[in-house]
């Protein structure tokens, strides 16, 4: 670990940041790309917004209600409230006639599936999230007609050298100030059930940590 990275911060990125980096490599996010992050208020979503801000031309963050205000600090070009009936129209207006080059779906259907309709021709859709209960799907005929690239959770299934490489890269990005995880809430080990209940209720913001024996553990 780099000397200037706190243990709790390292615990907060060891999974989410490695996942985010793998997703960005899989979807080939570049300087000219316009990126939509769906479910931007979770631990992974926050890091996706930060990476997109550093690597892409434009980033639009989709979250719910009061969580949007907390996302402003990360500098997205637009914040969209998924609770608004016209959120798709709002997002479409931000992207203009071009559409999104990349959609990173941290939520799943139906919001993720709706977001896939914002993709530009040749766009890339990562359907890796299932917080809503199931992963998003894209109609194969639509994908073929628009030359869309669709990937799923398999892109974030890391093991062996790949996982080690992404962990090391994640810690370097933290040390350099490119990404900074938000530890939104912590729970002692004997309240692990409450931590999981909070995550499942989707009331949390950022990363949730369980502390064990004075040090952090992942949740």
CSV table of C-alpha atoms in Angstrom, one decimal:
chain,number,residue,atom,x,y,z
A,1,UNK,CA,0.0,0.0,0.0
A,2,UNK,CA,1.2,3.5,-0.7
A,3,UNK,CA,2.2,5.4,2.4
A,4,UNK,CA,-0.4,8.1,1.9
A,5,UNK,CA,-3.3,5.7,1.6
A,6,UNK,CA,-5.3,5.1,4.8
A,7,UNK,CA,-6.3,1.5,5.6
A,8,UNK,CA,-10.0,2.3,5.6
A,9,UNK,CA,-9.7,4.0,2.2
A,10,UNK,CA,-7.9,1.0,0.9
A,11,UNK,CA,-10.6,-1.3,2.2
A,12,UNK,CA,-13.2,0.9,0.4
A,13,UNK,CA,-11.5,0.6,-3.0
A,14,UNK,CA,-10.1,-2.9,-3.0
A,15,UNK,CA,-13.3,-4.2,-4.6
A,16,UNK,CA,-15.2,-1.2,-6.1
A,17,UNK,CA,-12.2,0.5,-7.7
A,18,UNK,CA,-10.8,-2.7,-9.2
A,19,UNK,CA,-14.3,-3.3,-10.7
A,20,UNK,CA,-14.5,0.3,-12.0
A,21,UNK,CA,-11.1,0.1,-13.6
A,22,UNK,CA,-11.9,-3.2,-15.3
A,23,UNK,CA,-15.3,-1.9,-16.6
A,24,UNK,CA,-13.6,1.2,-18.0
A,25,UNK,CA,-11.0,-1.0,-19.8
A,26,UNK,CA,-13.8,-3.3,-21.1
A,27,UNK,CA,-15.9,-0.4,-22.4
A,28,UNK,CA,-12.8,1.4,-23.7
A,29,UNK,CA,-13.7,4.8,-22.3
A,30,UNK,CA,-11.7,7.5,-24.0
A,31,UNK,CA,-11.2,11.3,-24.0
A,32,UNK,CA,-13.9,11.9,-26.6
A,33,UNK,CA,-16.5,9.7,-25.0
A,34,UNK,CA,-19.7,10.9,-23.3
A,35,UNK,CA,-20.5,8.6,-20.4
A,36,UNK,CA,-23.8,7.9,-18.4
A,37,UNK,CA,-23.4,6.4,-15.0
A,38,UNK,CA,-26.6,4.8,-13.7
A,39,UNK,CA,-26.8,4.3,-10.0
A,40,UNK,CA,-24.1,6.9,-9.4
A,41,UNK,CA,-24.5,7.2,-5.6
A,42,UNK,CA,-23.2,3.8,-4.5
A,43,UNK,CA,-19.6,2.9,-3.7
A,44,UNK,CA,-18.9,1.7,-7.3
A,45,UNK,CA,-21.0,4.5,-8.9
A,46,UNK,CA,-19.1,7.3,-7.1
A,47,UNK,CA,-15.8,5.9,-8.4
A,48,UNK,CA,-17.2,5.5,-11.9
A,49,UNK,CA,-18.2,9.2,-11.9
A,50,UNK,CA,-14.7,10.2,-10.7
A,51,UNK,CA,-13.0,8.0,-13.3
A,52,UNK,CA,-15.2,9.3,-16.1
A,53,UNK,CA,-14.5,12.9,-15.0
A,54,UNK,CA,-10.8,12.2,-15.3
A,55,UNK,CA,-10.9,10.2,-18.6
A,56,UNK,CA,-13.9,11.2,-20.7
A,57,UNK,CA,-15.3,14.3,-22.4
A,58,UNK,CA,-18.6,14.3,-20.5
A,59,UNK,CA,-20.2,12.4,-17.6
A,60,UNK,CA,-23.8,12.4,-16.6
A,61,UNK,CA,-24.8,10.9,-13.2
A,62,UNK,CA,-28.1,9.3,-12.5
A,63,UNK,CA,-29.2,8.8,-8.9
A,64,UNK,CA,-32.2,9.4,-6.7
A,65,UNK,CA,-33.5,12.4,-4.7
A,66,UNK,CA,-31.3,13.8,-2.0
A,67,UNK,CA,-28.3,11.7,-3.1
A,68,UNK,CA,-27.8,13.9,-6.1
A,69,UNK,CA,-26.6,16.9,-4.1
A,70,UNK,CA,-23.8,14.8,-2.6
A,71,UNK,CA,-22.6,13.9,-6.1
A,72,UNK,CA,-22.1,17.5,-7.1
A,73,UNK,CA,-18.6,17.6,-5.5
A,74,UNK,CA,-17.3,15.1,-8.1
A,75,UNK,CA,-18.1,17.5,-10.9
A,76,UNK,CA,-20.4,15.6,-13.3
A,77,UNK,CA,-21.6,17.6,-16.2
A,78,UNK,CA,-25.2,16.9,-15.3
A,79,UNK,CA,-27.2,15.2,-12.5
A,80,UNK,CA,-30.4,13.4,-13.3
A,81,UNK,CA,-33.0,12.3,-10.7
A,82,UNK,CA,-34.2,8.8,-11.6
A,83,UNK,CA,-37.4,9.5,-9.6
A,84,UNK,CA,-38.5,12.1,-12.1
A,85,UNK,CA,-40.8,10.7,-14.8
A,86,UNK,CA,-39.0,12.6,-17.5
A,87,UNK,CA,-35.5,11.6,-16.4
A,88,UNK,CA,-34.8,9.9,-19.7
A,89,UNK,CA,-35.8,13.0,-21.7
A,90,UNK,CA,-33.6,15.1,-19.4
A,91,UNK,CA,-30.6,12.8,-20.0
A,92,UNK,CA,-31.3,12.8,-23.8
A,93,UNK,CA,-31.3,16.6,-23.8
A,94,UNK,CA,-27.9,16.7,-22.1
A,95,UNK,CA,-26.4,14.3,-24.7
A,96,UNK,CA,-28.1,16.1,-27.6
A,97,UNK,CA,-28.4,14.4,-30.9
A,98,UNK,CA,-25.2,12.4,-30.3
A,99,UNK,CA,-26.3,10.1,-27.5
A,100,UNK,CA,-24.2,8.4,-24.9
A,101,UNK,CA,-21.1,6.6,-26.0
A,102,UNK,CA,-20.9,4.5,-22.8
A,103,UNK,CA,-23.6,3.5,-20.3
A,104,UNK,CA,-22.4,2.0,-17.0
A,105,UNK,CA,-25.4,0.4,-15.4
A,106,UNK,CA,-24.9,-0.2,-11.6
A,107,UNK,CA,-28.6,-0.8,-11.0
A,108,UNK,CA,-30.1,-3.2,-13.4
A,109,UNK,CA,-33.6,-3.3,-14.9
A,110,UNK,CA,-35.8,-1.4,-15.5
A,111,UNK,CA,-33.8,1.8,-15.1
A,112,UNK,CA,-30.7,0.3,-16.7
A,113,UNK,CA,-32.7,-1.0,-19.7
A,114,UNK,CA,-34.3,2.4,-20.1
A,115,UNK,CA,-30.8,4.1,-20.0
A,116,UNK,CA,-29.6,1.8,-22.8
A,117,UNK,CA,-32.0,3.6,-25.2
A,118,UNK,CA,-29.8,6.7,-24.8
A,119,UNK,CA,-26.8,5.0,-26.5
A,120,UNK,CA,-25.3,6.4,-29.7
A,121,UNK,CA,-24.7,4.2,-32.7
A,122,UNK,CA,-21.6,2.1,-31.9
A,123,UNK,CA,-22.1,2.7,-28.1
A,124,UNK,CA,-21.0,0.4,-25.3
A,125,UNK,CA,-23.4,-0.8,-22.6
A,126,UNK,CA,-22.1,-2.5,-19.4
A,127,UNK,CA,-24.9,-4.3,-17.7
A,128,UNK,CA,-23.0,-5.3,-14.5
A,129,UNK,CA,-25.4,-4.1,-11.8
A,130,UNK,CA,-28.4,-5.9,-10.3
A,131,UNK,CA,-29.3,-3.8,-7.2
A,132,UNK,CA,-32.9,-3.7,-8.5
A,133,UNK,CA,-33.1,-7.5,-8.5
A,134,UNK,CA,-32.0,-8.4,-12.0
A,135,UNK,CA,-29.5,-7.4,-14.7
A,136,UNK,CA,-30.5,-5.3,-17.6
A,137,UNK,CA,-30.9,-6.8,-21.0
A,138,UNK,CA,-30.7,-5.3,-24.5
A,139,UNK,CA,-32.7,-6.6,-27.4
A,140,UNK,CA,-30.3,-8.4,-29.7
A,141,UNK,CA,-31.8,-7.0,-32.9
A,142,UNK,CA,-31.6,-3.4,-31.5
A,143,UNK,CA,-28.0,-4.0,-30.5
A,144,UNK,CA,-27.1,-5.4,-33.9
A,145,UNK,CA,-28.9,-2.6,-35.8
A,146,UNK,CA,-27.0,0.1,-33.8
A,147,UNK,CA,-23.8,-1.8,-33.6
A,148,UNK,CA,-23.8,-1.7,-29.8
A,149,UNK,CA,-21.4,-3.6,-27.7
A,150,UNK,CA,-23.1,-5.2,-24.6
A,151,UNK,CA,-21.1,-6.7,-21.8
A,152,UNK,CA,-22.1,-8.0,-18.3
A,153,UNK,CA,-20.9,-8.9,-14.9
A,154,UNK,CA,-18.3,-11.2,-16.4
A,155,UNK,CA,-16.1,-8.2,-17.2
A,156,UNK,CA,-15.7,-7.6,-13.5
A,157,UNK,CA,-15.0,-11.2,-12.5
A,158,UNK,CA,-11.3,-10.8,-11.7
A,159,UNK,CA,-8.9,-13.4,-10.4
A,160,UNK,CA,-5.2,-14.1,-10.0
A,161,UNK,CA,-2.8,-11.7,-11.7
A,162,UNK,CA,-5.6,-9.5,-13.2
A,163,UNK,CA,-7.1,-8.8,-9.8
A,164,UNK,CA,-3.7,-8.1,-8.3
A,165,UNK,CA,-2.9,-5.7,-11.2
A,166,UNK,CA,-6.1,-3.8,-10.8
A,167,UNK,CA,-5.8,-3.6,-7.0
A,168,UNK,CA,-2.3,-2.1,-7.4
A,169,UNK,CA,-3.6,0.3,-10.1
A,170,UNK,CA,-6.5,1.3,-7.8
A,171,UNK,CA,-4.2,2.2,-4.9
A,172,UNK,CA,-2.0,4.2,-7.3
A,173,UNK,CA,-5.0,6.2,-8.5
A,174,UNK,CA,-6.0,6.9,-4.9
A,175,UNK,CA,-2.5,8.0,-4.0
A,176,UNK,CA,-2.4,10.3,-7.0
A,177,UNK,CA,-5.8,11.8,-6.1
A,178,UNK,CA,-7.6,10.6,-9.2
A,179,UNK,CA,-10.2,8.8,-7.2
A,180,UNK,CA,-11.3,9.1,-3.6
A,181,UNK,CA,-13.9,6.7,-2.2
A,182,UNK,CA,-16.7,8.0,-0.1
A,183,UNK,CA,-17.1,6.0,3.1
A,184,UNK,CA,-20.7,6.9,3.7
A,185,UNK,CA,-21.4,4.8,6.8
A,186,UNK,CA,-19.6,2.3,9.1
A,187,UNK,CA,-21.0,-0.4,11.3
A,188,UNK,CA,-19.2,-2.5,14.0
A,189,UNK,CA,-19.0,-6.2,13.3
A,190,UNK,CA,-21.8,-7.1,15.7
A,191,UNK,CA,-24.1,-4.9,13.6
A,192,UNK,CA,-23.3,-6.6,10.3
A,193,UNK,CA,-26.9,-7.4,9.8
A,194,UNK,CA,-27.9,-3.8,10.1
A,195,UNK,CA,-25.2,-2.9,7.5
A,196,UNK,CA,-26.6,-5.3,5.0
A,197,UNK,CA,-30.1,-4.2,5.7
A,198,UNK,CA,-29.1,-0.6,5.0
A,199,UNK,CA,-27.5,-1.6,1.7
A,200,UNK,CA,-30.5,-3.6,0.6
A,201,UNK,CA,-32.8,-0.7,1.4
A,202,UNK,CA,-30.8,1.5,-0.9
A,203,UNK,CA,-30.7,4.3,1.6
A,204,UNK,CA,-26.9,4.4,1.9
A,205,UNK,CA,-24.5,6.7,0.0
A,206,UNK,CA,-21.0,5.6,-1.1
A,207,UNK,CA,-19.3,2.7,0.5
A,208,UNK,CA,-20.4,0.9,3.6
A,209,UNK,CA,-17.7,-0.6,5.9
A,210,UNK,CA,-17.8,-3.0,8.8
A,211,UNK,CA,-15.2,-2.4,11.4
A,212,UNK,CA,-13.6,-5.4,13.1
A,213,UNK,CA,-11.2,-5.2,15.9
A,214,UNK,CA,-10.4,-1.6,15.4
A,215,UNK,CA,-9.8,-1.9,11.6
A,216,UNK,CA,-12.0,-1.9,8.6
A,217,UNK,CA,-13.5,-4.9,6.8
A,218,UNK,CA,-15.5,-4.9,3.6
A,219,UNK,CA,-19.3,-4.9,3.4
